[in-house]
Short mmCIF file of C-alpha atoms and ligand atoms in Angstrom, two decimals:
data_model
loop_
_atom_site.label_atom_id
_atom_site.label_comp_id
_atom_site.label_asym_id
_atom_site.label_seq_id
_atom_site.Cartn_x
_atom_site.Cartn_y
_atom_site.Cartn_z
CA UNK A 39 -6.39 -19.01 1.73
CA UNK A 40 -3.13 -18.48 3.15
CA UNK A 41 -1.31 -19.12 -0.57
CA UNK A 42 -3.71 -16.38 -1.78
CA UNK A 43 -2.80 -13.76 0.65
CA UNK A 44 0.89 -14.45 0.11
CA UNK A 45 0.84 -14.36 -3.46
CA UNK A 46 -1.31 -11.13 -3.24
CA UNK A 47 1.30 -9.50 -1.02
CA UNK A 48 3.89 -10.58 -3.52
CA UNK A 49 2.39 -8.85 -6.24
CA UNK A 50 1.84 -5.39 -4.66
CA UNK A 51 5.86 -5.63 -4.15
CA UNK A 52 6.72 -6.80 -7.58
CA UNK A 53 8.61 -3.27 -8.01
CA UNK A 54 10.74 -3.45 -4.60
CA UNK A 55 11.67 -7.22 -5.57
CA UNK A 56 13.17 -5.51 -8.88
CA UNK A 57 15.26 -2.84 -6.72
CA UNK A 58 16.47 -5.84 -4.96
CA UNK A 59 17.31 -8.21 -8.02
CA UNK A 60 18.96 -4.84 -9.41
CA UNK A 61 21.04 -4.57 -6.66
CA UNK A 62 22.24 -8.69 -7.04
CA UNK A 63 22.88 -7.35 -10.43
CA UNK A 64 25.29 -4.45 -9.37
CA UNK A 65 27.46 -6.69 -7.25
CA UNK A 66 27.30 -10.18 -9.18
CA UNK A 67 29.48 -7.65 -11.49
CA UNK A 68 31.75 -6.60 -9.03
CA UNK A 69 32.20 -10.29 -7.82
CA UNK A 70 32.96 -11.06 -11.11
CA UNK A 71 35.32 -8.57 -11.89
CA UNK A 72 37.31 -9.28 -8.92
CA UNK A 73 37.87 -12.89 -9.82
CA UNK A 74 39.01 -11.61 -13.53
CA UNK A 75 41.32 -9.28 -12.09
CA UNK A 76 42.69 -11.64 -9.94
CA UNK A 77 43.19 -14.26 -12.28
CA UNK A 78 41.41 -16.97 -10.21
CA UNK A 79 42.29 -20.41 -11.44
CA UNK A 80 41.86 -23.71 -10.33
CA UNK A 81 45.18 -24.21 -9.02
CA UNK A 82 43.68 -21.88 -6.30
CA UNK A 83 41.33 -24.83 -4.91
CA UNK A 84 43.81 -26.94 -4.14
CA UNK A 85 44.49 -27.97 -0.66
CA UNK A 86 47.58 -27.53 1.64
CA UNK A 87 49.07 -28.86 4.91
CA UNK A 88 51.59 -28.22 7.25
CA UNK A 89 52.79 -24.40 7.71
CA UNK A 90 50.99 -23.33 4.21
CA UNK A 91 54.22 -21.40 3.21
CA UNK A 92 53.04 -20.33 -0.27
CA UNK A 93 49.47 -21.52 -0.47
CA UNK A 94 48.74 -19.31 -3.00
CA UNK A 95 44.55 -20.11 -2.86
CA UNK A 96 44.75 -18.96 1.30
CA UNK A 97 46.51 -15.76 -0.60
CA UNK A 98 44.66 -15.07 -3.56
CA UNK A 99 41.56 -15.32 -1.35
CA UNK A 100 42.48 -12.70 0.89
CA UNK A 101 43.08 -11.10 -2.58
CA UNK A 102 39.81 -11.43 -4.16
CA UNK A 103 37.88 -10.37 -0.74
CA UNK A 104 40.04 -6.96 -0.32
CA UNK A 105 38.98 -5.92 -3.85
CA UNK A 106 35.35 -6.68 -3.43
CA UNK A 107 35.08 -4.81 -0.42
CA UNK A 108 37.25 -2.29 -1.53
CA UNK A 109 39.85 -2.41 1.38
CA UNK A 110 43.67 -2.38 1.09
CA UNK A 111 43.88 -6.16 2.08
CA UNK A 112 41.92 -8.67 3.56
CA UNK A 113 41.96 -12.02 5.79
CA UNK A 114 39.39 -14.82 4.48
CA UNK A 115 40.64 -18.09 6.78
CA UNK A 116 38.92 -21.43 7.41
CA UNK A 117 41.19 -21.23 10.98
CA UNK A 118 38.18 -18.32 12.12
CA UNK A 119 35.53 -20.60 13.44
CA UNK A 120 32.94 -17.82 13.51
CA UNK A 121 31.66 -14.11 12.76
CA UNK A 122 32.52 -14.05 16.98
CA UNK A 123 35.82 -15.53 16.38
CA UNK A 124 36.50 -12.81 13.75
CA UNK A 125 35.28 -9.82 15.79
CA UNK A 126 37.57 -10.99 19.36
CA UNK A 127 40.47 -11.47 16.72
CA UNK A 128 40.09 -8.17 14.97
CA UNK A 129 39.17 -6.29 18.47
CA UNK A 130 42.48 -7.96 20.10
CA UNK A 131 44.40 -7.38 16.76
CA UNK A 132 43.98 -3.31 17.50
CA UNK A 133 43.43 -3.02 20.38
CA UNK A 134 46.68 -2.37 23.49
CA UNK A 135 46.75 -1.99 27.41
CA UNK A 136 44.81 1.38 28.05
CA UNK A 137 42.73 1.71 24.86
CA UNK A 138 39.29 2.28 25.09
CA UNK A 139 36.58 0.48 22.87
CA UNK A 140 33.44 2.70 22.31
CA UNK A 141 30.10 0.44 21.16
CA UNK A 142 28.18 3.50 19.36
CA UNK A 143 25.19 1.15 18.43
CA UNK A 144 24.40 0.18 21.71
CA UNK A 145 24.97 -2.86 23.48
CA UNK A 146 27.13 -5.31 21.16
CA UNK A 147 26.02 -8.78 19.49
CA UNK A 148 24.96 -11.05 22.45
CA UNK A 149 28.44 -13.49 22.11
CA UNK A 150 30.81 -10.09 21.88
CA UNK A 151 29.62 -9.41 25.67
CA UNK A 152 32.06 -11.90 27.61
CA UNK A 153 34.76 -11.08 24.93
CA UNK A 154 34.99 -7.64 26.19
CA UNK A 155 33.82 -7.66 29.77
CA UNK A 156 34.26 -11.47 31.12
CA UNK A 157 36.01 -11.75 34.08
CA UNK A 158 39.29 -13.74 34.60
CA UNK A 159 38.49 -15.16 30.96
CA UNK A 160 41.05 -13.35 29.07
CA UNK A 161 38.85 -11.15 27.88
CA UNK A 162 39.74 -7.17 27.05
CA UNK A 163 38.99 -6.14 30.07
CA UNK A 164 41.48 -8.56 31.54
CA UNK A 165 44.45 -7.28 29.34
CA UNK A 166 43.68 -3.33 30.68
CA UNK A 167 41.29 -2.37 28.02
CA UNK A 168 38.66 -0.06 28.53
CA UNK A 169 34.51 -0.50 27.50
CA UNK A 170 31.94 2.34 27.23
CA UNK A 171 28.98 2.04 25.56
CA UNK A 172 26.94 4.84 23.36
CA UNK A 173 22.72 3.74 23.62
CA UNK A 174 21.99 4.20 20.12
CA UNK A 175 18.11 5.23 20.88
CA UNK A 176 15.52 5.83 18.52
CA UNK A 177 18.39 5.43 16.08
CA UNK A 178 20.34 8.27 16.93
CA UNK A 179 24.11 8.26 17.79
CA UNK A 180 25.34 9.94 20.44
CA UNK A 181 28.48 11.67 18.95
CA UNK A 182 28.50 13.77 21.93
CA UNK A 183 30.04 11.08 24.14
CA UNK A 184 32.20 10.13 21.37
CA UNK A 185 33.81 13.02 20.61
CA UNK A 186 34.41 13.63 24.30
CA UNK A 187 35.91 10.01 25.04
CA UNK A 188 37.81 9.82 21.80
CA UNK A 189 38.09 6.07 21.74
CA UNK A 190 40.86 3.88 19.89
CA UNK A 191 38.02 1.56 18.37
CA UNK A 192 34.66 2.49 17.82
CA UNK A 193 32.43 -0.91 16.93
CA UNK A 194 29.30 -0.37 14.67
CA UNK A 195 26.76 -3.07 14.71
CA UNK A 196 25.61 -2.86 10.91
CA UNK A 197 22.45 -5.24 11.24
CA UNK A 198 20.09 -5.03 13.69
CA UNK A 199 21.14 -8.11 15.54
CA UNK A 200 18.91 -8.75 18.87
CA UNK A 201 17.46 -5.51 18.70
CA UNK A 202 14.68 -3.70 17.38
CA UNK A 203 16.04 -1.48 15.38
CA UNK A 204 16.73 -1.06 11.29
CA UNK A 205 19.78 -2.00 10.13
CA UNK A 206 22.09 0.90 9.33
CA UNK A 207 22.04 1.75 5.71
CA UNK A 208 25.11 2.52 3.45
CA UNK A 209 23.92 5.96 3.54
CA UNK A 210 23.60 6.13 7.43
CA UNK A 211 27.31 4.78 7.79
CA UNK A 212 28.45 7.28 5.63
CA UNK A 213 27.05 10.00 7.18
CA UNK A 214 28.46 8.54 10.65
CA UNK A 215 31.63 7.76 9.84
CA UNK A 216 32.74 11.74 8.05
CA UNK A 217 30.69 12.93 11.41
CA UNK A 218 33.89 10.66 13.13
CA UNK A 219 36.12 11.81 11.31
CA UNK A 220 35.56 15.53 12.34
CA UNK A 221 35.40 14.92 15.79
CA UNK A 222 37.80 12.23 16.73
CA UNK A 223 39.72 11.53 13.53
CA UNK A 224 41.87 8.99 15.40
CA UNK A 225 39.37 6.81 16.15
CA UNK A 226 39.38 3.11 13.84
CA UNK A 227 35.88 2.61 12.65
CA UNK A 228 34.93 -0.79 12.87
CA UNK A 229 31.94 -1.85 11.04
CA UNK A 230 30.34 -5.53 12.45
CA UNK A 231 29.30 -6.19 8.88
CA UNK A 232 27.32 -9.93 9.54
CA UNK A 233 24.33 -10.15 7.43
CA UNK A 234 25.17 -6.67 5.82
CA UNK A 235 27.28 -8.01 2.43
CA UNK A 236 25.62 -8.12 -0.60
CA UNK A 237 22.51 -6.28 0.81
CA UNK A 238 23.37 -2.87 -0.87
CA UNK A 239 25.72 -1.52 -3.90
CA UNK A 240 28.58 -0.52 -1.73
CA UNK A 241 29.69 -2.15 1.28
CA UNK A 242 31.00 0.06 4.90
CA UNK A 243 34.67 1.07 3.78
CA UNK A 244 33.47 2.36 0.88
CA UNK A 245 31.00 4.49 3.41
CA UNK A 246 34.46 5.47 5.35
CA UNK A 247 35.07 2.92 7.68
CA UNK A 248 38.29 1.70 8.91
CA UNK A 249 37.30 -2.18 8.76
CA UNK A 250 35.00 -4.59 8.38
CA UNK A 251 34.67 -7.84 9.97
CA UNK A 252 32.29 -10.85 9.34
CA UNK A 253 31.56 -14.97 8.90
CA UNK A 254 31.68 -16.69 6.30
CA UNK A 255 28.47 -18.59 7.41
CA UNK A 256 26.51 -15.92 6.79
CA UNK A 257 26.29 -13.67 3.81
CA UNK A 258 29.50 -14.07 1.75
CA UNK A 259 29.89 -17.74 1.90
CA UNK A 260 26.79 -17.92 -0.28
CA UNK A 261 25.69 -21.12 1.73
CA UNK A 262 28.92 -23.00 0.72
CA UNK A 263 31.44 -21.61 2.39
CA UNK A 264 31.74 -24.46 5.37
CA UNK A 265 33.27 -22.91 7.86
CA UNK A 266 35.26 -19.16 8.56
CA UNK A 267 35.36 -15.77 8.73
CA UNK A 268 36.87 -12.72 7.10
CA UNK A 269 38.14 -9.27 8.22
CA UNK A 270 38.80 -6.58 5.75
CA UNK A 271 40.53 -2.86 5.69
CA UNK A 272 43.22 -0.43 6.28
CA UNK A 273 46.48 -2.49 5.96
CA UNK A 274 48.39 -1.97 8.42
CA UNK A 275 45.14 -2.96 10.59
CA UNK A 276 45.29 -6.19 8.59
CA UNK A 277 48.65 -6.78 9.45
CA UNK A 278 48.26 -6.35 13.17
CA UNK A 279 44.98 -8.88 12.94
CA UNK A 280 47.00 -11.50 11.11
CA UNK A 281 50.14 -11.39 13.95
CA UNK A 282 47.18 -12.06 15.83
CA UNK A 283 45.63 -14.72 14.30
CA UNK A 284 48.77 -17.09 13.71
CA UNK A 285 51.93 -15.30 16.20
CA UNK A 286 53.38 -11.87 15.97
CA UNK A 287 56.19 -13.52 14.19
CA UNK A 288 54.86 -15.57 11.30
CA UNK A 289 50.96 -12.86 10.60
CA UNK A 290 49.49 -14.27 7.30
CA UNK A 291 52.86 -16.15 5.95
CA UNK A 292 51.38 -19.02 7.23
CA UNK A 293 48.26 -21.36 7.47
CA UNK A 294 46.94 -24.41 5.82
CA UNK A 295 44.35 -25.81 4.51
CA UNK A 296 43.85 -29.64 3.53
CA UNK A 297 41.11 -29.51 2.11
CA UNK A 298 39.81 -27.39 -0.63
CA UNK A 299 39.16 -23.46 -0.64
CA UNK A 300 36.76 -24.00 -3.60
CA UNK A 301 33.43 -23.48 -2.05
CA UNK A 302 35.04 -20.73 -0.40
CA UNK A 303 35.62 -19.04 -3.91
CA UNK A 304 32.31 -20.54 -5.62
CA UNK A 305 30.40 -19.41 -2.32
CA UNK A 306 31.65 -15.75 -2.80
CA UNK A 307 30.84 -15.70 -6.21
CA UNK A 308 26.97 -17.36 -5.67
CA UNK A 309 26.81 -14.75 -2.27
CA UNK A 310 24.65 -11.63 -4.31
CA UNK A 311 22.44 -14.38 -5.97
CA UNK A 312 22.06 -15.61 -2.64
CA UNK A 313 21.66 -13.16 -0.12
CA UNK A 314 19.34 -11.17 -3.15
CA UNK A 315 16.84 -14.34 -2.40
CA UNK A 316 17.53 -14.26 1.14
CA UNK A 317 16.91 -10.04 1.54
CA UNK A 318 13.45 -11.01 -0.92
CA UNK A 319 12.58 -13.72 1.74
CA UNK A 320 12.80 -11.45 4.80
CA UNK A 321 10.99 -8.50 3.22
CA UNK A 322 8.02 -10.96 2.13
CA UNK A 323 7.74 -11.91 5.95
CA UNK A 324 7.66 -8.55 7.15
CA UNK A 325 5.17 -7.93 4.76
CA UNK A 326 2.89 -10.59 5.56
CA UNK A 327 3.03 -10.59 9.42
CA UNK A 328 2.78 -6.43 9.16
CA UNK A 329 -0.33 -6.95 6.81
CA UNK A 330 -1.82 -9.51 9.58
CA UNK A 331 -1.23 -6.88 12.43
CA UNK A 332 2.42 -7.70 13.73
CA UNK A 333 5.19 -5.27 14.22
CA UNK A 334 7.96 -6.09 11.71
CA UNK A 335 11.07 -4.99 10.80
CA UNK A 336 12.61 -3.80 8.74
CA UNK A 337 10.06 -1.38 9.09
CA UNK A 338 10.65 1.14 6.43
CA UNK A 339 11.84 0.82 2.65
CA UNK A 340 14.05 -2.03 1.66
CA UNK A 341 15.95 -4.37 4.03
CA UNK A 342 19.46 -3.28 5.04
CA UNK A 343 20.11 -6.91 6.59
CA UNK A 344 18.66 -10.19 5.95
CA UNK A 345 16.77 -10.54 9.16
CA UNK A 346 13.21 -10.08 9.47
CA UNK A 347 11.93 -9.50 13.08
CA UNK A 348 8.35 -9.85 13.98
CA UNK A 349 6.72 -9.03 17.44
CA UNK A 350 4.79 -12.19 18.63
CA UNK A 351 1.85 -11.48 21.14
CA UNK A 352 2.80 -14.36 23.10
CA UNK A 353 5.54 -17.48 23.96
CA UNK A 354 3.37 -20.04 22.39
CA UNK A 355 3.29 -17.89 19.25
CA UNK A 356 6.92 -17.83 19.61
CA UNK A 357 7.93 -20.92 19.99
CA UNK A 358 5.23 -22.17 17.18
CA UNK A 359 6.73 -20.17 14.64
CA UNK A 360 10.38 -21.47 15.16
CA UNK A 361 9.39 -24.92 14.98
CA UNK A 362 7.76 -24.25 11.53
CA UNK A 363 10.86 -22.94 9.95
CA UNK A 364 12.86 -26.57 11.49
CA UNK A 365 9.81 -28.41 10.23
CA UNK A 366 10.23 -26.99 6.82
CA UNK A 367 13.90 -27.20 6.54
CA UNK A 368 15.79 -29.81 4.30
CA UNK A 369 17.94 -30.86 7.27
CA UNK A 370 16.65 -32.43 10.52
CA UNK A 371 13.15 -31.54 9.75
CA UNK A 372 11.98 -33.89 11.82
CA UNK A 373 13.44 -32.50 15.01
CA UNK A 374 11.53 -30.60 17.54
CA UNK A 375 13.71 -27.38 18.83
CA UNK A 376 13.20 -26.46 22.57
CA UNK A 377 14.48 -23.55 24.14
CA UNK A 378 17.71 -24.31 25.86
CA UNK A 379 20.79 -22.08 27.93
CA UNK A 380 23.18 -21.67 24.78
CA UNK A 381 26.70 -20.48 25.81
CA UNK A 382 27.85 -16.79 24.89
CA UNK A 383 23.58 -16.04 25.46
CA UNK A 384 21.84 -14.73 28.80
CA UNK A 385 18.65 -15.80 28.34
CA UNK A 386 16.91 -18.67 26.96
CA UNK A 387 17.23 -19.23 22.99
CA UNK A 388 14.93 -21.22 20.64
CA UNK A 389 16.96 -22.27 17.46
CA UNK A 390 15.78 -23.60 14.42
CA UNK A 391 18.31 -24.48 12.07
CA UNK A 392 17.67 -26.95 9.70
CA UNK A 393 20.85 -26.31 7.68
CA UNK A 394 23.42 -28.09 5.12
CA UNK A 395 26.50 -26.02 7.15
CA UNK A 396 25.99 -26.32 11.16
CA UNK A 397 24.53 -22.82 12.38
CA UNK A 398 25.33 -21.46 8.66
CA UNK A 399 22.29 -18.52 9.04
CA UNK A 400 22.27 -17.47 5.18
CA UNK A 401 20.06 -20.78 5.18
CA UNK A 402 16.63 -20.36 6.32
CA UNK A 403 16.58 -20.10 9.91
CA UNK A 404 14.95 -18.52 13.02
CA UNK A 405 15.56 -17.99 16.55
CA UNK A 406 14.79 -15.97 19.32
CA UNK A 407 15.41 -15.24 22.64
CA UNK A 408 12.42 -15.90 25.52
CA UNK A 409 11.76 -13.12 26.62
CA UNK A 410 9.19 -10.47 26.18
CA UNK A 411 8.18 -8.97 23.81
CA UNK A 412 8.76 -11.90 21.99
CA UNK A 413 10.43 -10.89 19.51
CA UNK A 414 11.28 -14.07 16.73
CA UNK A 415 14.13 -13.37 14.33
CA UNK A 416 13.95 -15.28 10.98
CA UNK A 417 17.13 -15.21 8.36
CA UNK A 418 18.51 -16.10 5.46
CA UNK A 419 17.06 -18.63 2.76
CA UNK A 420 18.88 -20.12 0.22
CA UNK A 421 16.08 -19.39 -2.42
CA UNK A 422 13.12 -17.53 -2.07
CA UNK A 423 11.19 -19.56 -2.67
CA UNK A 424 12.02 -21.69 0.60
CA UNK A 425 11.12 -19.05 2.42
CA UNK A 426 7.81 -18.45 1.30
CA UNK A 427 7.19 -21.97 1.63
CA UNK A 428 7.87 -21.16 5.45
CA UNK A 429 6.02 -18.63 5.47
CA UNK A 430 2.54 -20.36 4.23
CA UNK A 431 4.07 -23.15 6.89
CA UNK A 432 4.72 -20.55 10.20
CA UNK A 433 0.72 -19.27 9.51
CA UNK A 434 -0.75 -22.87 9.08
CA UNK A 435 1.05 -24.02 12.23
CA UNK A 436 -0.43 -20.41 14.26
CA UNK A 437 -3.67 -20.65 12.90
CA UNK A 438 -4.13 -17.79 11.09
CA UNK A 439 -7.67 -17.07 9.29
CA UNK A 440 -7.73 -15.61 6.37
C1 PLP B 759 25.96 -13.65 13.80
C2 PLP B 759 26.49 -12.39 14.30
C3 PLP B 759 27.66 -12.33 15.05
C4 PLP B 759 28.40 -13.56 15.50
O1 PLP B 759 28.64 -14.49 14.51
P1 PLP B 759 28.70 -16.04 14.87
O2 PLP B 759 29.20 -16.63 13.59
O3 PLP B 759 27.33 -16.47 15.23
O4 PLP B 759 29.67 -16.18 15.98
C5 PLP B 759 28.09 -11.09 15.46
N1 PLP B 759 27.42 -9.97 15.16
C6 PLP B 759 26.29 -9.99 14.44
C7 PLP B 759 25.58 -8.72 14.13
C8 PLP B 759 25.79 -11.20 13.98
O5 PLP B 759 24.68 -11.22 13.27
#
């Protein structure tokens, strides 16, 4: 009985489920406080058009995100369309003719690759700026090579993206970022932080890193947010991003919004609930597919992302077990997803994504490239308890005995 088994598994981890709910304690608080400190009203939801010259909800927004992740200011803006969006914006915010960008945890995020090395696309390499890349094997850094190149920007991949790797702990970026410090104190640390909020106590700057950048699809728009992304950290960094994001002359003075920021505020303030079910969710399916004989990760202790990769033995396997999660979804559940050529992707990619917000992975969703080792990436999950549903769904569909 599939139920059974899951149920079983659940109870053997009652006492890492209470580290995690422990942690959603920790930074509901700190949530909290930041909207009490910041006086958050409702004249803060209201909409605005035109320039946005005072829109003091764009403002206090920016506001409340600097104080939760503890960063000297803060953009939060419906005008970022993605966690990709944010990352080019923040990159081309810092970055000048002749710096070099260092990748220390190996290749970047799949859609990042064009953004720094397309050709004749605008891209950084276009405008003069230089790319070297650090292999982050076996989970080492190579702080050899960076203390040698001394980059401008060093990027840090926080989750473990399309890799198979753990996700870097708060404790691991710590320990990274004073190693920086000592050997190329210049360098601006900056931490791509999708799917890392909420999953810990403290978030990367508080770790000693320069910035932190992120969509508001994913973790802190706490499934409501519809649209976005954020970028947080040392002001003046802030300031440069902004000129960036509207014009060098007008930075964050400006920007509208007509319609209203309040699920932006009500999905920051839901996000530890949230991503707490979410992080439960993903270690329950790395549970279940490690007790059945799969490679999983995360692999060891509690999640630092909300991903949960498992290691399929074949395509059909693959393909079976994203087309549970879309069968089980609230939205489009009666859609079939194929594997398709998505743009910013070089291979393949099976989606399921039966969500409320389009492509909004803090819902339940899975996806993976084809390729071997067939590797099939499931995230997010409103509640928990939609993604054990999925679960006892993803081993009828396969087959599984037990
Ligand atoms: C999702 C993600 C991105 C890109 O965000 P999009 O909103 O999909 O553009 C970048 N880096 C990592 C690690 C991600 O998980």
């Amino acid at each position: 009985m599939i139920e059974k088994f899951i149920n079983q598994i659940e109870k053997e981890e009652a006492e890492n489920f209470a580290k995690i709910e422990k942690i959603a304690l920790v930074n509901q608080e700190k949530v909290l406080s930041a909207f009490r400190e910041n006086k958050i009203s409702s004249r803060h939801f209201n909409p605005t058009n035109g320039y946005g010259y005072d829109d003091v909800g764009r403002d206090a927004l920016c506001r409340l995100f600097a104080d939760i992740f503890k960063a000297e200011d803060a953009i939060v803006s419906p005008l970022i369309t993605s966690g990709t969006h944010a990352l080019t914006l923040a990159l081309f915010g810092i970055l000048r003719p002749n710096d070099t960008l260092l990748a220390a945890t190996g290749r970047p995020y799949d859609t990042l690759e064009e953004v720094i090395n397309g050709e004749g696309i605008g891209s950084l390499r276009d405008f003069g700026i230089s790319y070297m890349q650090c292999e982050y094997t076996n989970e080492i850094f190579d702080y050899d090579t960076i203390e040698k190149v001394k980059p401008k920007l060093i990027i840090v991949q926080r989750s473990k993206g399309y890799a198979w790797q753990n996700a870097l702990s708060i404790e691991k970026i710590a320990v990274f970022c004073a190693k920086i410090k000592e050997i190329s104190p210049d360098s601006i640390i900056m931490m791509d932080n999708c799917y890392g909020e909420f999953v810990e106590t403290k978030e990367p700057i508080e770790a000693g890193a320069d910035i932190v950048v992120g969509s508001m699809t994913k973790n802190p728009g706490g499934g409501l947010a519809p649209t976005g992304g954020y970028i947080a950290g040392k002001k003046q960094l802030i300031e440069q991003i902004g000129r960036r994001l509207t014009a060098p002359s007008l930075g964050m003075e400006v920007g509208s919004y007509f319609s209203s920021y309040l699920p932006f505020y009500q999905g920051i303030f839901l996000a530890p609930s949230v991503v707490s079910s979410a992080v439960k969710g993903c270690y329950l399916a790395s549970k279940v597919f490690s007790h059945l004989g799969y490679e999983t990760l995360p692999s060891n202790g509690l999640p630092g992302d909300i991903i949960c990769a498992i290691k399929f033995n074949t395509e059909e396997e693959l393909i079976s077990f994203c087309r549970s999660v879309q069968k089980i979804s609230p939205i489009d559940s009666h859609v079939t997803p194929y594997p398709w050529d998505m743009p910013g992707y070089s291979h393949q990619v099976i989606m399921a994504a039966g969500t409320f917000v389009q492509g909004a992975t803090l819902e339940l969703s899975a996806d993976a490239p084809i390729k071997p080792p067939y590797i099939g990436y499931m995230q997010g999950g409103l509640t928990y308890q939609h993604a054990k549903l999925a679960l006892i769904q993803i081993l009828k569909d396969m087959n599984i005995n037990i």
